[in-house]
mmCIF file of C-alpha atoms and ligand atoms in Angstrom:
data_model
loop_
_atom_site.group_PDB
_atom_site.id
_atom_site.type_symbol
_atom_site.label_atom_id
_atom_site.label_comp_id
_atom_site.label_asym_id
_atom_site.label_seq_id
_atom_site.Cartn_x
_atom_site.Cartn_y
_atom_site.Cartn_z
ATOM 1 C CA MET A 1 -25.306 -12.048 1.049
ATOM 2 C CA THR A 2 -22.961 -14.650 0.036
ATOM 3 C CA GLY A 3 -21.045 -13.485 -3.697
ATOM 4 C CA ARG A 4 -20.782 -16.096 -5.889
ATOM 5 C CA MET A 5 -17.513 -16.158 -5.775
ATOM 6 C CA GLY A 6 -17.073 -16.223 -1.955
ATOM 7 C CA THR A 7 -16.829 -13.739 1.154
ATOM 8 C CA VAL A 8 -13.441 -11.246 1.761
ATOM 9 C CA VAL A 9 -13.155 -9.545 4.858
ATOM 10 C CA ILE A 10 -11.068 -6.497 4.631
ATOM 11 C CA GLY A 11 -9.606 -4.988 7.666
ATOM 12 C CA GLY A 12 -9.654 -1.441 6.342
ATOM 13 C CA GLY A 13 -11.887 -1.806 3.524
ATOM 14 C CA THR A 14 -13.073 2.027 3.827
ATOM 15 C CA GLY A 15 -9.405 3.437 2.843
ATOM 16 C CA PHE A 16 -7.849 4.149 -0.305
ATOM 17 C CA ILE A 17 -6.370 0.536 -1.133
ATOM 18 C CA GLY A 18 -9.099 -1.022 0.843
ATOM 19 C CA SER A 19 -12.131 0.416 -1.115
ATOM 20 C CA ALA A 20 -10.084 0.092 -4.535
ATOM 21 C CA LEU A 21 -9.827 -3.383 -3.922
ATOM 22 C CA SER A 22 -13.420 -3.635 -2.598
ATOM 23 C CA SER A 23 -14.623 -2.233 -5.848
ATOM 24 C CA LEU A 24 -12.665 -4.686 -7.911
ATOM 25 C CA LEU A 25 -13.442 -7.561 -6.057
ATOM 26 C CA LYS A 26 -17.295 -7.074 -6.101
ATOM 27 C CA LYS A 27 -16.686 -6.570 -10.115
ATOM 28 C CA LYS A 28 -15.016 -10.236 -9.717
ATOM 29 C CA GLY A 29 -18.403 -11.656 -8.141
ATOM 30 C CA TYR A 30 -17.067 -11.520 -4.868
ATOM 31 C CA ASN A 31 -19.102 -10.455 -1.557
ATOM 32 C CA THR A 32 -17.222 -8.112 0.634
ATOM 33 C CA ILE A 33 -17.210 -7.032 4.628
ATOM 34 C CA THR A 34 -15.378 -4.232 5.730
ATOM 35 C CA VAL A 35 -13.724 -3.898 9.350
ATOM 36 C CA SER A 36 -13.629 -0.286 10.435
ATOM 37 C CA ARG A 37 -14.306 1.727 13.533
ATOM 38 C CA MET A 38 -17.373 3.302 11.895
ATOM 39 C CA PRO A 39 -20.882 1.546 11.352
ATOM 40 C CA GLY A 40 -22.123 0.993 8.097
ATOM 41 C CA PRO A 41 -23.795 -0.962 5.567
ATOM 42 C CA GLN A 42 -21.969 -4.245 5.048
ATOM 43 C CA ARG A 43 -19.131 -3.555 7.845
ATOM 44 C CA ILE A 44 -18.442 -5.068 11.217
ATOM 45 C CA SER A 45 -16.578 -3.472 13.876
ATOM 46 C CA TRP A 46 -13.077 -4.674 15.526
ATOM 47 C CA THR A 47 -15.232 -5.679 18.445
ATOM 48 C CA GLU A 48 -17.650 -7.428 17.110
ATOM 49 C CA LEU A 49 -14.460 -9.077 15.067
ATOM 50 C CA ALA A 50 -13.423 -10.096 18.163
ATOM 51 C CA ASN A 51 -16.559 -10.932 20.208
ATOM 52 C CA SER A 52 -17.962 -12.819 17.600
ATOM 53 C CA GLY A 53 -15.180 -13.850 15.087
ATOM 54 C CA LEU A 54 -14.887 -13.872 11.423
ATOM 55 C CA PRO A 55 -18.078 -13.604 9.161
ATOM 56 C CA LYS A 56 -20.301 -17.070 8.182
ATOM 57 C CA GLY A 57 -18.924 -18.144 4.687
ATOM 58 C CA CYS A 58 -15.623 -16.010 5.073
ATOM 59 C CA THR A 59 -13.220 -17.341 2.223
ATOM 60 C CA ALA A 60 -10.277 -14.765 2.283
ATOM 61 C CA VAL A 61 -8.932 -12.109 4.407
ATOM 62 C CA VAL A 62 -7.242 -9.263 3.708
ATOM 63 C CA ASN A 63 -5.526 -5.860 5.987
ATOM 64 C CA LEU A 64 -5.454 -2.404 4.909
ATOM 65 C CA ALA A 65 -5.922 -1.123 8.148
ATOM 66 C CA GLY A 66 -3.107 1.390 9.236
ATOM 67 C CA GLN A 67 -3.849 5.544 10.870
ATOM 68 C CA ASN A 68 -2.745 7.433 7.570
ATOM 69 C CA ILE A 69 1.030 8.102 8.435
ATOM 70 C CA LEU A 70 1.256 11.216 5.825
ATOM 71 C CA ASN A 71 -1.116 13.174 7.420
ATOM 72 C CA PRO A 72 0.136 16.704 7.382
ATOM 73 C CA THR A 73 -2.186 17.704 10.225
ATOM 74 C CA ARG A 74 -0.877 15.353 12.555
ATOM 75 C CA ARG A 75 2.295 16.354 14.480
ATOM 76 C CA TRP A 76 4.990 13.294 14.733
ATOM 77 C CA THR A 77 4.792 12.841 18.495
ATOM 78 C CA PRO A 78 5.328 9.776 20.433
ATOM 79 C CA GLY A 79 1.180 9.258 20.902
ATOM 80 C CA PHE A 80 0.742 9.687 16.879
ATOM 81 C CA LYS A 81 3.905 7.526 16.287
ATOM 82 C CA GLN A 82 2.149 4.902 19.107
ATOM 83 C CA ASN A 83 -1.257 5.257 16.637
ATOM 84 C CA VAL A 84 0.427 4.425 13.655
ATOM 85 C CA TRP A 85 2.106 0.950 14.956
ATOM 86 C CA ALA A 86 -0.807 -0.436 16.867
ATOM 87 C CA SER A 87 -3.619 0.440 14.418
ATOM 88 C CA ARG A 88 -1.299 -1.899 11.745
ATOM 89 C CA VAL A 89 0.059 -4.377 14.536
ATOM 90 C CA ASN A 90 -3.029 -4.980 16.599
ATOM 91 C CA THR A 91 -5.621 -5.183 13.287
ATOM 92 C CA THR A 92 -3.505 -7.871 11.874
ATOM 93 C CA LYS A 93 -3.288 -9.514 15.205
ATOM 94 C CA ALA A 94 -6.861 -9.054 15.794
ATOM 95 C CA LEU A 95 -7.912 -10.563 12.242
ATOM 96 C CA SER A 96 -5.091 -13.597 12.629
ATOM 97 C CA THR A 97 -6.768 -14.573 15.969
ATOM 98 C CA ALA A 98 -9.799 -14.705 14.556
ATOM 99 C CA ILE A 99 -8.902 -16.578 11.425
ATOM 100 C CA CYS A 100 -7.651 -19.412 13.816
ATOM 101 C CA SER A 101 -10.480 -19.299 15.814
ATOM 102 C CA ALA A 102 -12.533 -20.117 13.273
ATOM 103 C CA ASP A 103 -14.153 -23.405 12.965
ATOM 104 C CA SER A 104 -14.332 -22.948 8.913
ATOM 105 C CA LYS A 105 -11.355 -21.059 8.131
ATOM 106 C CA PRO A 106 -10.755 -18.763 5.131
ATOM 107 C CA SER A 107 -8.222 -20.174 2.573
ATOM 108 C CA VAL A 108 -5.881 -17.081 2.450
ATOM 109 C CA PHE A 109 -5.005 -14.226 4.775
ATOM 110 C CA VAL A 110 -3.396 -11.117 2.950
ATOM 111 C CA THR A 111 -1.922 -8.165 4.506
ATOM 112 C CA VAL A 112 0.358 -5.228 3.678
ATOM 113 C CA SER A 113 3.604 -3.837 5.009
ATOM 114 C CA GLY A 114 5.985 -1.029 3.365
ATOM 115 C CA VAL A 115 8.888 -1.437 1.230
ATOM 116 C CA GLY A 116 10.534 0.775 4.571
ATOM 117 C CA TYR A 117 11.223 -2.691 5.096
ATOM 118 C CA TYR A 118 14.428 -1.829 3.137
ATOM 119 C CA LYS A 119 17.173 0.754 3.831
ATOM 120 C CA PRO A 120 17.425 3.814 2.052
ATOM 121 C CA SER A 121 19.490 4.078 -0.634
ATOM 122 C CA LEU A 122 20.298 5.687 -3.999
ATOM 123 C CA ASN A 123 22.222 2.466 -5.854
ATOM 124 C CA GLU A 124 21.437 -1.000 -3.594
ATOM 125 C CA GLU A 125 18.323 -3.057 -5.870
ATOM 126 C CA TYR A 126 16.396 -5.199 -3.337
ATOM 127 C CA THR A 127 14.082 -7.951 -3.853
ATOM 128 C CA GLU A 128 12.317 -9.752 -1.073
ATOM 129 C CA ASP A 129 15.592 -11.491 -0.727
ATOM 130 C CA SER A 130 17.256 -8.723 0.668
ATOM 131 C CA SER A 131 17.560 -8.097 4.426
ATOM 132 C CA GLY A 132 15.948 -5.207 6.201
ATOM 133 C CA GLY A 133 13.811 -4.769 8.957
ATOM 134 C CA ASN A 134 15.599 -3.871 11.633
ATOM 135 C CA PHE A 135 17.446 0.096 11.527
ATOM 136 C CA ASP A 136 14.722 2.686 12.153
ATOM 137 C CA PHE A 137 11.357 3.267 13.006
ATOM 138 C CA LEU A 138 9.558 2.355 9.740
ATOM 139 C CA SER A 139 11.601 -0.461 9.220
ATOM 140 C CA LYS A 140 10.888 -2.344 12.330
ATOM 141 C CA LEU A 141 7.254 -1.224 12.293
ATOM 142 C CA CYS A 142 7.395 -3.174 8.893
ATOM 143 C CA THR A 143 9.066 -6.369 11.168
ATOM 144 C CA GLU A 144 6.535 -6.111 13.649
ATOM 145 C CA TRP A 145 3.700 -5.870 11.497
ATOM 146 C CA GLU A 146 4.863 -8.905 9.102
ATOM 147 C CA ASN A 147 5.307 -10.682 12.053
ATOM 148 C CA ALA A 148 2.010 -10.014 13.452
ATOM 149 C CA ALA A 149 0.443 -11.467 10.109
ATOM 150 C CA LYS A 150 2.121 -15.050 11.116
ATOM 151 C CA LEU A 151 -0.722 -17.379 11.834
ATOM 152 C CA PRO A 152 -0.772 -19.389 14.469
ATOM 153 C CA CYS A 153 -2.370 -22.114 12.733
ATOM 154 C CA ASP A 154 -1.903 -24.597 9.782
ATOM 155 C CA ASN A 155 -3.525 -24.824 6.566
ATOM 156 C CA VAL A 156 -4.227 -21.035 5.752
ATOM 157 C CA ARG A 157 -2.214 -19.748 2.603
ATOM 158 C CA GLN A 158 -0.082 -15.943 3.858
ATOM 159 C CA VAL A 159 1.058 -13.386 1.354
ATOM 160 C CA ILE A 160 2.633 -10.330 2.468
ATOM 161 C CA ILE A 161 2.667 -7.313 -0.033
ATOM 162 C CA ARG A 162 5.172 -4.854 0.671
ATOM 163 C CA SER A 163 3.846 -1.887 -1.095
ATOM 164 C CA GLY A 164 5.530 1.182 -2.572
ATOM 165 C CA ILE A 165 3.668 4.589 -2.863
ATOM 166 C CA VAL A 166 0.419 3.574 -4.400
ATOM 167 C CA LEU A 167 -0.178 6.320 -6.875
ATOM 168 C CA GLY A 168 -4.105 6.920 -7.054
ATOM 169 C CA ARG A 169 -6.208 9.905 -7.395
ATOM 170 C CA ASN A 170 -8.496 9.337 -4.279
ATOM 171 C CA GLY A 171 -5.873 8.724 -1.254
ATOM 172 C CA GLY A 172 -1.848 8.232 -0.732
ATOM 173 C CA MET A 173 0.420 10.361 -2.011
ATOM 174 C CA ILE A 174 -0.989 11.968 -4.991
ATOM 175 C CA GLN A 175 -3.694 13.110 -2.354
ATOM 176 C CA GLN A 176 -1.121 15.253 -1.159
ATOM 177 C CA LEU A 177 0.669 16.536 -4.131
ATOM 178 C CA TYR A 178 -1.931 17.197 -6.687
ATOM 179 C CA LEU A 179 -3.365 20.482 -5.734
ATOM 180 C CA PRO A 180 0.321 22.327 -5.521
ATOM 181 C CA PHE A 181 0.783 20.511 -8.911
ATOM 182 C CA TRP A 182 -2.159 21.724 -10.895
ATOM 183 C CA PHE A 183 -1.368 24.989 -9.457
ATOM 184 C CA GLY A 184 2.082 24.756 -11.067
ATOM 185 C CA LEU A 185 3.983 24.596 -7.743
ATOM 186 C CA GLY A 186 5.223 21.234 -8.018
ATOM 187 C CA GLY A 187 8.837 20.308 -7.893
ATOM 188 C CA PRO A 188 11.339 17.213 -6.954
ATOM 189 C CA ILE A 189 11.819 16.884 -3.444
ATOM 190 C CA GLY A 190 15.440 17.487 -2.096
ATOM 191 C CA ASN A 191 18.062 16.982 -5.070
ATOM 192 C CA GLY A 192 15.033 14.399 -6.633
ATOM 193 C CA LEU A 193 17.892 11.337 -7.344
ATOM 194 C CA GLN A 194 16.451 9.668 -4.395
ATOM 195 C CA PRO A 195 14.391 6.136 -5.873
ATOM 196 C CA LEU A 196 10.858 6.224 -5.612
ATOM 197 C CA PRO A 197 9.299 3.207 -5.433
ATOM 198 C CA TRP A 198 5.717 3.297 -6.760
ATOM 199 C CA ILE A 199 2.357 1.393 -8.570
ATOM 200 C CA HIS A 200 -0.565 2.152 -9.678
ATOM 201 C CA ILE A 201 -3.273 1.397 -7.625
ATOM 202 C CA SER A 202 -5.255 -0.479 -10.259
ATOM 203 C CA ASP A 203 -2.097 -3.048 -10.572
ATOM 204 C CA MET A 204 -2.130 -2.753 -6.767
ATOM 205 C CA SER A 205 -5.724 -4.094 -6.761
ATOM 206 C CA ARG A 206 -4.867 -6.468 -9.004
ATOM 207 C CA LEU A 207 -1.838 -7.636 -6.895
ATOM 208 C CA PHE A 208 -3.879 -8.395 -4.081
ATOM 209 C CA LEU A 209 -6.604 -10.315 -6.368
ATOM 210 C CA LEU A 210 -3.720 -12.621 -7.528
ATOM 211 C CA ALA A 211 -2.517 -13.256 -3.986
ATOM 212 C CA ILE A 212 -6.195 -14.157 -3.220
ATOM 213 C CA GLU A 213 -7.335 -16.369 -5.928
ATOM 214 C CA GLY A 214 -3.449 -17.216 -7.677
ATOM 215 C CA GLN A 215 -3.161 -18.010 -11.459
ATOM 216 C CA ASP A 216 -3.110 -20.908 -13.618
ATOM 217 C CA GLY A 217 -3.342 -23.087 -10.647
ATOM 218 C CA LYS A 218 -0.531 -21.898 -8.666
ATOM 219 C CA ASN A 219 -0.875 -19.778 -5.712
ATOM 220 C CA LEU A 220 0.854 -17.263 -4.052
ATOM 221 C CA SER A 221 2.673 -17.518 -0.923
ATOM 222 C CA GLY A 222 4.931 -15.288 1.344
ATOM 223 C CA VAL A 223 6.256 -11.748 0.871
ATOM 224 C CA TYR A 224 6.131 -10.243 -2.234
ATOM 225 C CA ASN A 225 7.317 -6.347 -3.128
ATOM 226 C CA GLY A 226 4.469 -4.222 -4.470
ATOM 227 C CA VAL A 227 6.045 -2.042 -6.976
ATOM 228 C CA ALA A 228 6.150 -1.172 -10.299
ATOM 229 C CA PRO A 229 9.090 -3.084 -12.583
ATOM 230 C CA ASN A 230 10.597 0.362 -13.419
ATOM 231 C CA ILE A 231 12.003 2.136 -11.116
ATOM 232 C CA VAL A 232 12.133 6.037 -11.218
ATOM 233 C CA THR A 233 13.668 8.679 -8.736
ATOM 234 C CA ASN A 234 11.521 11.414 -7.397
ATOM 235 C CA ALA A 235 12.548 13.987 -9.883
ATOM 236 C CA GLU A 236 11.869 11.658 -13.048
ATOM 237 C CA PHE A 237 8.298 11.286 -11.213
ATOM 238 C CA THR A 238 7.921 14.877 -11.071
ATOM 239 C CA LYS A 239 8.706 15.153 -14.187
ATOM 240 C CA ALA A 240 5.988 12.331 -15.413
ATOM 241 C CA PHE A 241 3.152 13.527 -12.931
ATOM 242 C CA ALA A 242 3.615 17.538 -14.023
ATOM 243 C CA SER A 243 3.875 16.579 -17.322
ATOM 244 C CA ALA A 244 0.504 14.450 -17.243
ATOM 245 C CA LEU A 245 -1.243 17.581 -15.421
ATOM 246 C CA ARG A 246 0.451 19.618 -18.469
ATOM 247 C CA ARG A 247 2.192 21.590 -15.612
ATOM 248 C CA PRO A 248 5.492 22.877 -15.071
ATOM 249 C CA ALA A 249 7.458 21.341 -11.980
ATOM 250 C CA PHE A 250 10.314 23.571 -11.321
ATOM 251 C CA ILE A 251 9.933 24.718 -7.505
ATOM 252 C CA PRO A 252 12.013 22.368 -5.474
ATOM 253 C CA VAL A 253 10.491 21.525 -2.234
ATOM 254 C CA PRO A 254 13.690 21.969 0.315
ATOM 255 C CA GLN A 255 14.390 18.682 2.523
ATOM 256 C CA PHE A 256 14.465 20.805 5.422
ATOM 257 C CA ALA A 257 11.017 22.063 4.813
ATOM 258 C CA LEU A 258 9.623 18.679 5.030
ATOM 259 C CA ASN A 259 11.934 18.003 8.683
ATOM 260 C CA ILE A 260 10.374 20.533 9.755
ATOM 261 C CA ALA A 261 6.916 19.935 8.515
ATOM 262 C CA PHE A 262 6.449 15.843 9.233
ATOM 263 C CA GLY A 263 9.813 15.234 11.424
ATOM 264 C CA GLU A 264 12.463 13.974 9.806
ATOM 265 C CA GLU A 265 11.793 10.488 10.965
ATOM 266 C CA ARG A 266 8.822 10.548 8.947
ATOM 267 C CA ALA A 267 10.067 12.929 6.159
ATOM 268 C CA LYS A 268 12.205 10.022 4.835
ATOM 269 C CA ILE A 269 9.367 8.346 3.113
ATOM 270 C CA MET A 270 9.643 11.407 1.013
ATOM 271 C CA THR A 271 13.561 12.472 1.067
ATOM 272 C CA GLU A 272 14.776 9.409 0.684
ATOM 273 C CA GLY A 273 13.722 5.792 -1.032
ATOM 274 C CA GLN A 274 15.076 2.537 -2.141
ATOM 275 C CA ARG A 275 15.545 0.834 -5.590
ATOM 276 C CA VAL A 276 12.907 -2.191 -4.990
ATOM 277 C CA LYS A 277 12.292 -5.015 -7.669
ATOM 278 C CA PRO A 278 9.195 -7.099 -8.190
ATOM 279 C CA LYS A 279 11.002 -10.237 -8.443
ATOM 280 C CA ARG A 280 8.734 -12.677 -7.448
ATOM 281 C CA ALA A 281 5.389 -10.645 -8.646
ATOM 282 C CA ILE A 282 7.443 -11.247 -12.220
ATOM 283 C CA GLU A 283 8.028 -14.555 -11.623
ATOM 284 C CA SER A 284 4.646 -15.459 -10.829
ATOM 285 C CA GLY A 285 3.563 -14.095 -13.709
ATOM 286 C CA PHE A 286 1.977 -10.861 -13.313
ATOM 287 C CA VAL A 287 1.049 -8.299 -16.231
ATOM 288 C CA TYR A 288 1.656 -4.623 -15.234
ATOM 289 C CA LEU A 289 -0.926 -2.539 -16.772
ATOM 290 C CA TYR A 290 1.166 0.068 -15.253
ATOM 291 C CA PRO A 291 4.649 -0.906 -16.020
ATOM 292 C CA ASN A 292 6.182 3.041 -16.737
ATOM 293 C CA VAL A 293 5.070 6.086 -14.312
ATOM 294 C CA ASP A 294 4.204 8.310 -17.311
ATOM 295 C CA SER A 295 1.423 5.961 -18.258
ATOM 296 C CA ALA A 296 0.494 5.695 -14.848
ATOM 297 C CA CYS A 297 0.426 9.313 -14.104
ATOM 298 C CA LYS A 298 -1.658 9.797 -17.080
ATOM 299 C CA ALA A 299 -4.056 7.679 -15.571
ATOM 300 C CA VAL A 300 -4.032 9.282 -12.144
ATOM 301 C CA VAL A 301 -4.458 12.397 -13.309
ATOM 302 C CA GLY A 302 -7.631 10.881 -15.518
ATOM 303 C CA VAL A 303 -5.661 11.559 -19.482
ATOM 304 C CA SER A 304 -5.603 8.290 -20.395
ATOM 305 C CA LYS A 305 -6.569 4.266 -18.866
ATOM 306 C CA HIS A 306 -5.419 1.377 -20.106
ATOM 307 C CA PRO A 307 -7.933 -0.455 -21.650
ATOM 308 C CA GLU A 308 -7.791 -3.466 -19.495
ATOM 309 C CA ASP A 309 -7.771 -1.033 -16.268
ATOM 310 C CA PRO A 310 -10.597 -3.040 -14.071
ATOM 311 C CA LEU A 311 -11.476 0.146 -11.651
HETATM 312 N N1 NAP B 1 -1.046 4.374 -0.114
HETATM 313 C C1 NAP B 1 0.270 4.147 0.168
HETATM 314 O O1 NAP B 1 0.773 4.572 -0.901
HETATM 315 C C2 NAP B 1 0.708 3.125 0.879
HETATM 316 C C3 NAP B 1 2.207 2.426 0.699
HETATM 317 C C4 NAP B 1 2.656 1.457 1.399
HETATM 318 C C5 NAP B 1 1.864 0.799 2.781
HETATM 319 N N2 NAP B 1 0.670 1.144 2.653
HETATM 320 C C6 NAP B 1 0.086 0.836 3.658
HETATM 321 O O2 NAP B 1 -1.714 0.044 3.223
HETATM 322 C C7 NAP B 1 -2.302 0.568 4.370
HETATM 323 C C8 NAP B 1 -3.684 1.209 3.306
HETATM 324 O O3 NAP B 1 -3.177 2.619 2.846
HETATM 325 P P1 NAP B 1 -4.302 3.390 1.970
HETATM 326 O O4 NAP B 1 -3.634 4.550 1.478
HETATM 327 O O5 NAP B 1 -5.511 2.976 2.013
HETATM 328 O O6 NAP B 1 -4.554 4.062 3.866
HETATM 329 P P2 NAP B 1 -5.699 4.737 4.396
HETATM 330 O O7 NAP B 1 -6.811 5.456 3.007
HETATM 331 O O8 NAP B 1 -5.347 5.740 4.860
HETATM 332 O O9 NAP B 1 -7.142 3.742 4.787
HETATM 333 C C9 NAP B 1 -6.678 2.949 5.670
HETATM 334 C C10 NAP B 1 -7.962 2.554 6.902
HETATM 335 O O10 NAP B 1 -7.228 2.392 7.910
HETATM 336 C C11 NAP B 1 -8.327 2.796 8.866
HETATM 337 N N3 NAP B 1 -7.960 3.074 10.237
HETATM 338 C C12 NAP B 1 -7.198 4.254 10.276
HETATM 339 N N4 NAP B 1 -6.767 4.584 11.289
HETATM 340 C C13 NAP B 1 -7.086 3.785 12.130
HETATM 341 C C14 NAP B 1 -6.440 3.130 13.516
HETATM 342 N N5 NAP B 1 -6.304 3.936 14.209
HETATM 343 N N6 NAP B 1 -7.083 2.036 14.244
HETATM 344 C C15 NAP B 1 -7.955 1.471 12.989
HETATM 345 N N7 NAP B 1 -8.185 1.547 11.574
HETATM 346 C C16 NAP B 1 -7.753 2.567 11.567
HETATM 347 C C17 NAP B 1 -9.244 3.174 8.447
HETATM 348 O O11 NAP B 1 -10.598 2.591 8.107
HETATM 349 P P3 NAP B 1 -11.947 2.803 8.860
HETATM 350 O O12 NAP B 1 -12.012 4.438 9.220
HETATM 351 O O13 NAP B 1 -12.831 2.351 8.365
HETATM 352 O O14 NAP B 1 -11.784 2.115 10.417
HETATM 353 C C18 NAP B 1 -8.806 3.651 6.786
HETATM 354 O O15 NAP B 1 -9.743 3.718 5.852
HETATM 355 C C19 NAP B 1 -2.277 1.229 5.204
HETATM 356 O O16 NAP B 1 -1.468 0.417 6.201
HETATM 357 C C20 NAP B 1 -0.598 1.690 4.807
HETATM 358 O O17 NAP B 1 -0.110 1.738 5.748
HETATM 359 C C21 NAP B 1 -0.016 2.481 1.723
#
């Protein structure tokens, strides 16, 4: 089936961000095909992709696949780290190979990476021009993931979205926090002063759509920070989320507890943070539906949604 707007192939289209993007694209008239490890309607497997290439009529390719890093049931072992790495780098390479071998190439390849590219700091502000990507496991993973997205052929536009923590009811960090906060057991992590780079799931999906479609005849290309313009600290986010749920959030989560539960290297995603600015998204004319964390949290818990929220 071909959508009137074309067919978008999404690696990891079953996931939290992938399924939100897929539903937005369908509303806009696109057909979507997911590359997944599990069979299902409108899906192909990674093996089929490697053997038979991109499905006919594919006009854009997105990769949002990756083993869930914050799965609390998985210990931070060398084997799990290898899975976290390979599930991002290898799927991205598989899609880039398929794009370049296609007889009729899609016009754009959009991939995700993380703000873990930038070194955690309380004060430093980062834009897409800032350096990074070379100091720890997660930052090196971002570099390798972004390198894997570089196409070995011409004439296909490329966009990489360095994502902050995506706020939505159906996945990511909120899924881990929802119950404890609902029971009034939430609280800041450590002293709560660390920045928490965030973006609402609807804005994230809209940014991917902008990356695919462009706007006013202008196309995006290169790296874009996928974060909201208003930077908050962990404590400010905690307050906004608890207040959207109308719950107290007094009980701080000690940093050492997260280091024990998640392993220090991985716990950094929560115990440290970066002040990241979406300079290029703003320059490209992207309008956020949820620029402030209070309205984003209210939408996440279902209290009030922006009238133009497409999801
Ligand atoms: N959520 C966030 O806050 C956030 C922030 C920054 C970056 N990101 C990145 O954005 C991507 C999507 O995030 P998400 O929250 O949507 O993730 P998610 O809900 O965990 O979904 C990711 C998808 O990846 C596929 N997958 C999982 N393990 C895999 C493996 N070992 N090999 C191949 N595919 C695998 C799964 O699809 P199948 O089961 O169908 O194969 C899954 O649906 C991830 O790479 C993540 O690192 C997310």
